[in-house]
mmCIF file of N, CA and C in Angstrom:
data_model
loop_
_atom_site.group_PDB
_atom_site.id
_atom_site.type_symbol
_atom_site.label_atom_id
_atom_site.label_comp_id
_atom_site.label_asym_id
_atom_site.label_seq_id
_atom_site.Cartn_x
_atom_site.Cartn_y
_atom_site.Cartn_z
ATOM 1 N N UNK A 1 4.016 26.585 33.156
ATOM 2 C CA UNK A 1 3.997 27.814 32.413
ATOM 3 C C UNK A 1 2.647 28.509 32.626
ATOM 4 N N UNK A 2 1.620 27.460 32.100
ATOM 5 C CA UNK A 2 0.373 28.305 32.750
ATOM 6 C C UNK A 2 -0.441 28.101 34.244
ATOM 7 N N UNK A 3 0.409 27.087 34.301
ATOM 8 C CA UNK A 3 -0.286 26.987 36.153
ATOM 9 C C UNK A 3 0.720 26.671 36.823
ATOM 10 N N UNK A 4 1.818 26.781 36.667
ATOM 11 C CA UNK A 4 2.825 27.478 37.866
ATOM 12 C C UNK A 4 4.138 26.357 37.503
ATOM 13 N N UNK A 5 3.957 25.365 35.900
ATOM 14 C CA UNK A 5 5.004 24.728 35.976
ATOM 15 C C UNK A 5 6.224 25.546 35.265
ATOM 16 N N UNK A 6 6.130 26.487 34.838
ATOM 17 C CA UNK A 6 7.245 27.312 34.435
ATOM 18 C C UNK A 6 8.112 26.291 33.638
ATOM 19 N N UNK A 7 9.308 27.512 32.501
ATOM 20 C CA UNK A 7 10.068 26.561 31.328
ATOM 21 C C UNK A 7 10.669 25.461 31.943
ATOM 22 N N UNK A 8 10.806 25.148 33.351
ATOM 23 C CA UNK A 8 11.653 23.831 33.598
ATOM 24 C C UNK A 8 10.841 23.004 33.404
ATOM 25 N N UNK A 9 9.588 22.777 33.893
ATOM 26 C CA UNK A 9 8.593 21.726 33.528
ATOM 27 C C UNK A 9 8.171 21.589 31.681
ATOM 28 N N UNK A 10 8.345 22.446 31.689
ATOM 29 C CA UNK A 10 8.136 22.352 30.046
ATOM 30 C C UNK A 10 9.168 21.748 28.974
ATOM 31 N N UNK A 11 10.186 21.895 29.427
ATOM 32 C CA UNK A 11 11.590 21.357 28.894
ATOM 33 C C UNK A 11 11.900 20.015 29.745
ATOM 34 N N UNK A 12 11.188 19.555 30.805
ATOM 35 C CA UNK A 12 11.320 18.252 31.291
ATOM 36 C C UNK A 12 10.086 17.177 30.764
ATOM 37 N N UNK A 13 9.226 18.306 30.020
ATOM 38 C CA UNK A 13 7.906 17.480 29.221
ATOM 39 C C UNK A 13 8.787 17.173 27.736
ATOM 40 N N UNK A 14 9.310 18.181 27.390
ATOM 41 C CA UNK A 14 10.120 18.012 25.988
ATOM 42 C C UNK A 14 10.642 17.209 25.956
ATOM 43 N N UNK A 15 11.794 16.774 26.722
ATOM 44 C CA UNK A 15 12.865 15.410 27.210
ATOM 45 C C UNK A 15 12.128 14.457 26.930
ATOM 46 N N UNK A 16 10.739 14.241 28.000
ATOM 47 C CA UNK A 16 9.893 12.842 27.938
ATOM 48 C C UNK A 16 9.938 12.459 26.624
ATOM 49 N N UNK A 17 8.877 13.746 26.048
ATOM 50 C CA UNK A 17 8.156 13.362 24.894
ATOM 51 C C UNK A 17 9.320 12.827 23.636
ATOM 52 N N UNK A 18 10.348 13.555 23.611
ATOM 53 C CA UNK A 18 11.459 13.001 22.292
ATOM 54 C C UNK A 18 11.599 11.697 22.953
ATOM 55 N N UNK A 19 12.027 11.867 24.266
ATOM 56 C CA UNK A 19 12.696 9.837 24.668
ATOM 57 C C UNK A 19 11.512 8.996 23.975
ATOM 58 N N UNK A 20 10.169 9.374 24.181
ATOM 59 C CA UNK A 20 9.553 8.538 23.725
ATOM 60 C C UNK A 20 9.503 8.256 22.264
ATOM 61 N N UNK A 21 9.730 9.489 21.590
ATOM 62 C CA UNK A 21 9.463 9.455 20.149
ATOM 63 C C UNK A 21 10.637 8.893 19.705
ATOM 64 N N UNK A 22 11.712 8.780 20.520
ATOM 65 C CA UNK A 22 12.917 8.085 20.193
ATOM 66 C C UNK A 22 13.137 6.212 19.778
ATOM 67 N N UNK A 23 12.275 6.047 21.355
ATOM 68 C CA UNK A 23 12.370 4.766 21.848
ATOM 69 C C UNK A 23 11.545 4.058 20.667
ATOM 70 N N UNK A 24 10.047 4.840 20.439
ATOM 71 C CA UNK A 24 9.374 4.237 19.516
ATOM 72 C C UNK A 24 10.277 3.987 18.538
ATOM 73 N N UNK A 25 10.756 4.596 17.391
ATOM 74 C CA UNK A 25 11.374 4.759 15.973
ATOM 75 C C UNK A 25 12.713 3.769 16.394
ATOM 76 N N UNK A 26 13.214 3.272 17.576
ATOM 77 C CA UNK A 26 14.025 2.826 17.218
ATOM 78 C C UNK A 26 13.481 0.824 17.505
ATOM 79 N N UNK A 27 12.683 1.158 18.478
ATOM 80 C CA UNK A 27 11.484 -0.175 18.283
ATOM 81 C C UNK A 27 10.819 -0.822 17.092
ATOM 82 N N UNK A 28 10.236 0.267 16.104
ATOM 83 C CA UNK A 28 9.951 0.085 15.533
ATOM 84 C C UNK A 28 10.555 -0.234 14.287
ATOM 85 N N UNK A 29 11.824 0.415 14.306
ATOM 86 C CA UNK A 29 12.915 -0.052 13.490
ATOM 87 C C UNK A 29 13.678 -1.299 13.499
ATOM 88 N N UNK A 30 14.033 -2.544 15.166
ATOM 89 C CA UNK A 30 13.930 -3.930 14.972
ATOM 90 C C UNK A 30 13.265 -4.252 14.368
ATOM 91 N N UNK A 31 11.890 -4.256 14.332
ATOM 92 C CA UNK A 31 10.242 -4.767 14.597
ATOM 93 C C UNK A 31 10.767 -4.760 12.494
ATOM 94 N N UNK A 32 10.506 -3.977 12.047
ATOM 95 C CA UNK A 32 10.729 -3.836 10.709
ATOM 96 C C UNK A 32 11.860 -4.553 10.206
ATOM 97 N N UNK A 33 13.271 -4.916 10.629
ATOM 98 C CA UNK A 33 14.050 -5.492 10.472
ATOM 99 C C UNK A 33 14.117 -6.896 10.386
ATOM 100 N N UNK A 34 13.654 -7.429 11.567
ATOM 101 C CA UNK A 34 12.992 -8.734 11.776
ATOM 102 C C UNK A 34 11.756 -9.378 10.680
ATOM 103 N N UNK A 35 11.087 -8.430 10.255
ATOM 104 C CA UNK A 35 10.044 -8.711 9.900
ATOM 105 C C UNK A 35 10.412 -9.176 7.966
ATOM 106 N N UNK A 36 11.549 -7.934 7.816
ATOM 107 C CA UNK A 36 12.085 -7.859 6.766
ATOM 108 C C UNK A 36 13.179 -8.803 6.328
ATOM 109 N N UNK A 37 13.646 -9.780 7.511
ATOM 110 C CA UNK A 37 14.777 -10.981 7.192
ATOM 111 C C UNK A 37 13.941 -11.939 7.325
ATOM 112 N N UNK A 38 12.688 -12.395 7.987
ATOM 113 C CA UNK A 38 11.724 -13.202 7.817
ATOM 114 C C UNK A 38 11.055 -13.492 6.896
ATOM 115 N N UNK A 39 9.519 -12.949 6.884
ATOM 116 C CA UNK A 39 8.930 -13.300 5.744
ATOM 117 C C UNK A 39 9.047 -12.451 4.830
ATOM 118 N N UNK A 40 9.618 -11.107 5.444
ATOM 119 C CA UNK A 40 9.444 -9.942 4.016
ATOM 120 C C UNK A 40 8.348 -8.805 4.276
ATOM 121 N N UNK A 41 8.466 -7.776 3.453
ATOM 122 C CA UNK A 41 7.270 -6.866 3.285
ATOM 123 C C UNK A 41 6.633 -6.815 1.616
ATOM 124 N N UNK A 42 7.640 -7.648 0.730
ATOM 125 C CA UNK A 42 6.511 -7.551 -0.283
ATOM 126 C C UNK A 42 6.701 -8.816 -1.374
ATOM 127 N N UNK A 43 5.916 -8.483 -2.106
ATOM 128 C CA UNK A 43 5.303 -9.825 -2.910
ATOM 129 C C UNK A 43 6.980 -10.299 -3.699
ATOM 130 N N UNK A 44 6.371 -10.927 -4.658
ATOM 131 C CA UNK A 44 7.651 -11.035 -6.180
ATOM 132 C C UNK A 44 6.630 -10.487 -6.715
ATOM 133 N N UNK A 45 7.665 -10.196 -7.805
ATOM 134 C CA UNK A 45 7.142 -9.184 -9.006
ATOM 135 C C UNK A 45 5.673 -9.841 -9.855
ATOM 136 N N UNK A 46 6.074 -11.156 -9.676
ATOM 137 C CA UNK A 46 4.915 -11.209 -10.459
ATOM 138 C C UNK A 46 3.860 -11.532 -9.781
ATOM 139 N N UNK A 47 3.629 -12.140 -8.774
ATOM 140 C CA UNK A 47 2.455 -11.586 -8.111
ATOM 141 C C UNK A 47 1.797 -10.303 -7.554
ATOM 142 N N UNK A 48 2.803 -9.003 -8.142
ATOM 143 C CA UNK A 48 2.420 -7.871 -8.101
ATOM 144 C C UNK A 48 1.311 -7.528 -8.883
ATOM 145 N N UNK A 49 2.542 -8.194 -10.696
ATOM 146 C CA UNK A 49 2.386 -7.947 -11.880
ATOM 147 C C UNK A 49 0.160 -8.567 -11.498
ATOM 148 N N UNK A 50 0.414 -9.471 -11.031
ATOM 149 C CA UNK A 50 -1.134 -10.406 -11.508
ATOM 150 C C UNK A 50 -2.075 -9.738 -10.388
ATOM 151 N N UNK A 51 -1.746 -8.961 -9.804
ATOM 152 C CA UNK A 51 -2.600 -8.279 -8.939
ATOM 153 C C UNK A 51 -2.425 -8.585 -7.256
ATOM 154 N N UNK A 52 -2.318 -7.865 -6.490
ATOM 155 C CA UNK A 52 -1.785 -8.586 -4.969
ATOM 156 C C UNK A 52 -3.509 -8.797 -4.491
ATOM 157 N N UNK A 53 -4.398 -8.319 -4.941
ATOM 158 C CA UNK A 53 -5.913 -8.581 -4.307
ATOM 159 C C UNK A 53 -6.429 -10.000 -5.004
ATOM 160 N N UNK A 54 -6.151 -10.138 -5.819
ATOM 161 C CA UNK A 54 -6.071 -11.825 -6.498
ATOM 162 C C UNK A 54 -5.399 -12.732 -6.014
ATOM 163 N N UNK A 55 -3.791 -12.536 -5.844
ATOM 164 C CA UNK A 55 -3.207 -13.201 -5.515
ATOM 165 C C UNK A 55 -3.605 -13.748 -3.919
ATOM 166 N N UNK A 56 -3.273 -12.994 -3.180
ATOM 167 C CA UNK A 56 -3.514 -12.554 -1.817
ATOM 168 C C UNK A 56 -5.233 -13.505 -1.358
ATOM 169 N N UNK A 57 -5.639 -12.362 -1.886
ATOM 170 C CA UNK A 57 -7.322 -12.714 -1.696
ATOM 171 C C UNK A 57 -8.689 -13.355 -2.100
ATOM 172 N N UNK A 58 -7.820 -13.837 -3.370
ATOM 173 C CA UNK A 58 -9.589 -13.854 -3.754
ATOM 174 C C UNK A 58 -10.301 -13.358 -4.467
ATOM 175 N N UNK A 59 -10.213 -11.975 -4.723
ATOM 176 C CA UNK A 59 -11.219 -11.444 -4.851
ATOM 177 C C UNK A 59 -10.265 -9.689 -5.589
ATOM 178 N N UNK A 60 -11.609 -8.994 -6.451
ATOM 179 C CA UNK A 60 -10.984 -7.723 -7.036
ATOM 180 C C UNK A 60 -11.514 -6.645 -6.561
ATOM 181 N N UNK A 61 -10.394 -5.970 -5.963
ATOM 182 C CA UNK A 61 -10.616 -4.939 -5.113
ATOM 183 C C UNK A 61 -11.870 -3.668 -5.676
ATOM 184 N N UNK A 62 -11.422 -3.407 -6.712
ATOM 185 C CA UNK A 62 -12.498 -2.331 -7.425
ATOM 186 C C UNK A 62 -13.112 -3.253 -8.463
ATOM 187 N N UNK A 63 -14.502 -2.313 -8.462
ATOM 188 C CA UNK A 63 -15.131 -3.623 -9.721
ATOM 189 C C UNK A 63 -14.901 -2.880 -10.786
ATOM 190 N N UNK A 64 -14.090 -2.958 -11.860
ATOM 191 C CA UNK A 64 -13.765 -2.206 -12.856
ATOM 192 C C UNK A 64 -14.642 -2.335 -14.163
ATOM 193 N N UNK A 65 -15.300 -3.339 -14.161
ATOM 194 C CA UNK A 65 -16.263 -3.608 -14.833
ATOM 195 C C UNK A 65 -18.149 -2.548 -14.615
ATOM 196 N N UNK A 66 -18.344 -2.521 -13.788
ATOM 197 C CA UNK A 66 -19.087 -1.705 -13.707
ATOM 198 C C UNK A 66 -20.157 -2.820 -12.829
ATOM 199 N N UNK A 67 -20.330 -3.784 -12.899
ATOM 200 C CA UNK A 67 -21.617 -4.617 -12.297
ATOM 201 C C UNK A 67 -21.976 -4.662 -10.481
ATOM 202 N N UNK A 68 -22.830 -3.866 -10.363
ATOM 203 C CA UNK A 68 -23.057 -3.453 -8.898
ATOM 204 C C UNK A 68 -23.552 -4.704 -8.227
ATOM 205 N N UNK A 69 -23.754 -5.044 -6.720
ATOM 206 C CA UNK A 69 -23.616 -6.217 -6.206
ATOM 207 C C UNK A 69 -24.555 -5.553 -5.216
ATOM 208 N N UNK A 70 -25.882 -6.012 -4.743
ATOM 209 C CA UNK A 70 -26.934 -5.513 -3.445
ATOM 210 C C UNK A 70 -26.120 -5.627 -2.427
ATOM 211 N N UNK A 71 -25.941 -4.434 -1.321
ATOM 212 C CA UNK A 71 -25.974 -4.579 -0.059
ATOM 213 C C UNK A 71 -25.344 -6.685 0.612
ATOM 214 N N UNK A 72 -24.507 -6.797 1.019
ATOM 215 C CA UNK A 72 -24.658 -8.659 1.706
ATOM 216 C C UNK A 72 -24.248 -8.902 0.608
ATOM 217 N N UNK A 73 -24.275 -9.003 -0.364
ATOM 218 C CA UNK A 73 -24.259 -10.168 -1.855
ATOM 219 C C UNK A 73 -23.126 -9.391 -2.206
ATOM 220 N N UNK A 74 -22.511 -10.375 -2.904
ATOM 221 C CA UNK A 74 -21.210 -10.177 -4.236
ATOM 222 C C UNK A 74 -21.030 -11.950 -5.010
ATOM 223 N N UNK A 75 -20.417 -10.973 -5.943
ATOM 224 C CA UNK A 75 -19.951 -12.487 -6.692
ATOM 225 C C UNK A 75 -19.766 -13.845 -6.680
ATOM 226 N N UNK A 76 -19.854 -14.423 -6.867
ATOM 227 C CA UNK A 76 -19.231 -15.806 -6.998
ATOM 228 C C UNK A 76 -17.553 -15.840 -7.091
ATOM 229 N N UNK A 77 -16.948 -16.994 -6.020
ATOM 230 C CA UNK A 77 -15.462 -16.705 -6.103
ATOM 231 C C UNK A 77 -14.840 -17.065 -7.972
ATOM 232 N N UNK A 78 -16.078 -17.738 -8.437
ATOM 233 C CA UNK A 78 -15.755 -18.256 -9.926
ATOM 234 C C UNK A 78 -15.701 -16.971 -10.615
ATOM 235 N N UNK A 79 -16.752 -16.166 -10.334
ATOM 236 C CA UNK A 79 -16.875 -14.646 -11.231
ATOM 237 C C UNK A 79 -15.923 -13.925 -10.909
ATOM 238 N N UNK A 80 -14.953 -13.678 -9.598
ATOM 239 C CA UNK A 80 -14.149 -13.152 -9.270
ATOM 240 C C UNK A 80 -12.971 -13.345 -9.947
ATOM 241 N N UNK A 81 -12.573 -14.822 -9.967
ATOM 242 C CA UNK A 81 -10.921 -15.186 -10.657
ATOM 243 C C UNK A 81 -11.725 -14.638 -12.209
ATOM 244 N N UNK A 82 -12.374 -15.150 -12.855
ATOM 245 C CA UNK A 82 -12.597 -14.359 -13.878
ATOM 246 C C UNK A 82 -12.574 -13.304 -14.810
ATOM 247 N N UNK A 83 -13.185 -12.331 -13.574
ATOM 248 C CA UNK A 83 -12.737 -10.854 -13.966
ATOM 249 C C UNK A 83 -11.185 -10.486 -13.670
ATOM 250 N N UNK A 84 -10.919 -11.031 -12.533
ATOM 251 C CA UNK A 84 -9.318 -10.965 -12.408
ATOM 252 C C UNK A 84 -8.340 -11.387 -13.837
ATOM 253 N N UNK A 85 -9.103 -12.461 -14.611
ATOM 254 C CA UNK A 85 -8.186 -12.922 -14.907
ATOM 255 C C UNK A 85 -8.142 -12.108 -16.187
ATOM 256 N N UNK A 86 -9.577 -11.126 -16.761
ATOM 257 C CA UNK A 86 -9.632 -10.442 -17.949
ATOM 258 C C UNK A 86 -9.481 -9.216 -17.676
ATOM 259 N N UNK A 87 -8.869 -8.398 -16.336
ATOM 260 C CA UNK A 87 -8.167 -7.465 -16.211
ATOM 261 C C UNK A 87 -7.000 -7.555 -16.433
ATOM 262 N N UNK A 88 -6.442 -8.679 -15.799
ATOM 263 C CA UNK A 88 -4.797 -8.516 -16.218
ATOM 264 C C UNK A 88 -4.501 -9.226 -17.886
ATOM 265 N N UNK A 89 -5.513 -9.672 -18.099
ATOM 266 C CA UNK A 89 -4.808 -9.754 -19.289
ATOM 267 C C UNK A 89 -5.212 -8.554 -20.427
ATOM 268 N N UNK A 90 -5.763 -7.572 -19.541
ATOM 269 C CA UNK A 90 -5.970 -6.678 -20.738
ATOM 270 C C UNK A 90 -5.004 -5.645 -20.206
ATOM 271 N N UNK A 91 -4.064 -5.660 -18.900
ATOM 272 C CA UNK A 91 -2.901 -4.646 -18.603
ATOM 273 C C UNK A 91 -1.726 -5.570 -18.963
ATOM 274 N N UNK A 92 -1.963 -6.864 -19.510
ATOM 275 C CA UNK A 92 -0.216 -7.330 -20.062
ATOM 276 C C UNK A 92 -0.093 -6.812 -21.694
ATOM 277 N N UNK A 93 1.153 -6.954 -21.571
ATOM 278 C CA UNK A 93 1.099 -6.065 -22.893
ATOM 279 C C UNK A 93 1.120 -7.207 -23.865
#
C-alpha cells in the first residue's frame, strides 16, 4: 500500500495475522483445559477464605498493620503467620 504492496498484500497480512490470533486462542484454550482437569486454577474456598498469600506463601502480602521493614529485612516467618492469623480473624465474622 505504501511501498508498492497494494490491498492484496494487505489482506494477505490480515489472513496471517487472524490465523495466528486464531491458532493462539485455540492453543491456549487446550493449555487451559488441561490445566483445569489437572490440578485446577483455584484454591477451595477456604483457603481463599484464610488468605491465598498465607496459605500459598508464607507470608502477608500488604502490611496492613502499618510496621515498615528497612530495605533487605522483613519479618520473621513467626511474625508473619501471626499477623496473618489476626487479620483473618478480624475479617471472620
Amino acid at each position: 500500500m505504501f511501498y508498492g504492496g497494494g490491498f492484496g498484500l494487505l489482506g494477505k497480512q490480515a489472513v496471517a495475522a487472524f490465523s495466528v490470533l486464531g491458532f493462539s486462542f485455540v492453543v491456549t484454550l487446550v493449555i487451559a483445559f488441561v490445566i483445569q482437569k489437572t490440578i485446577g486454577f483455584r484454591l477451595s474456598a477456604e483457603k481463599e477464605a484464610a488468605g491465598i498469600d498465607v496459605v500459598e506463601h508464607a507470608e502477608v502480602a500488604y502490611d496492613l498493620e502499618g510496621s515498615l521493614h528497612a530495605p533487605g529485612t522483613g519479618p520473621t516467618p513467626e511474625a508473619v503467620i501471626a499477623a496473618a492469623e489476626r487479620l483473618t480473624a478480624k475479617a471472620a465474622p
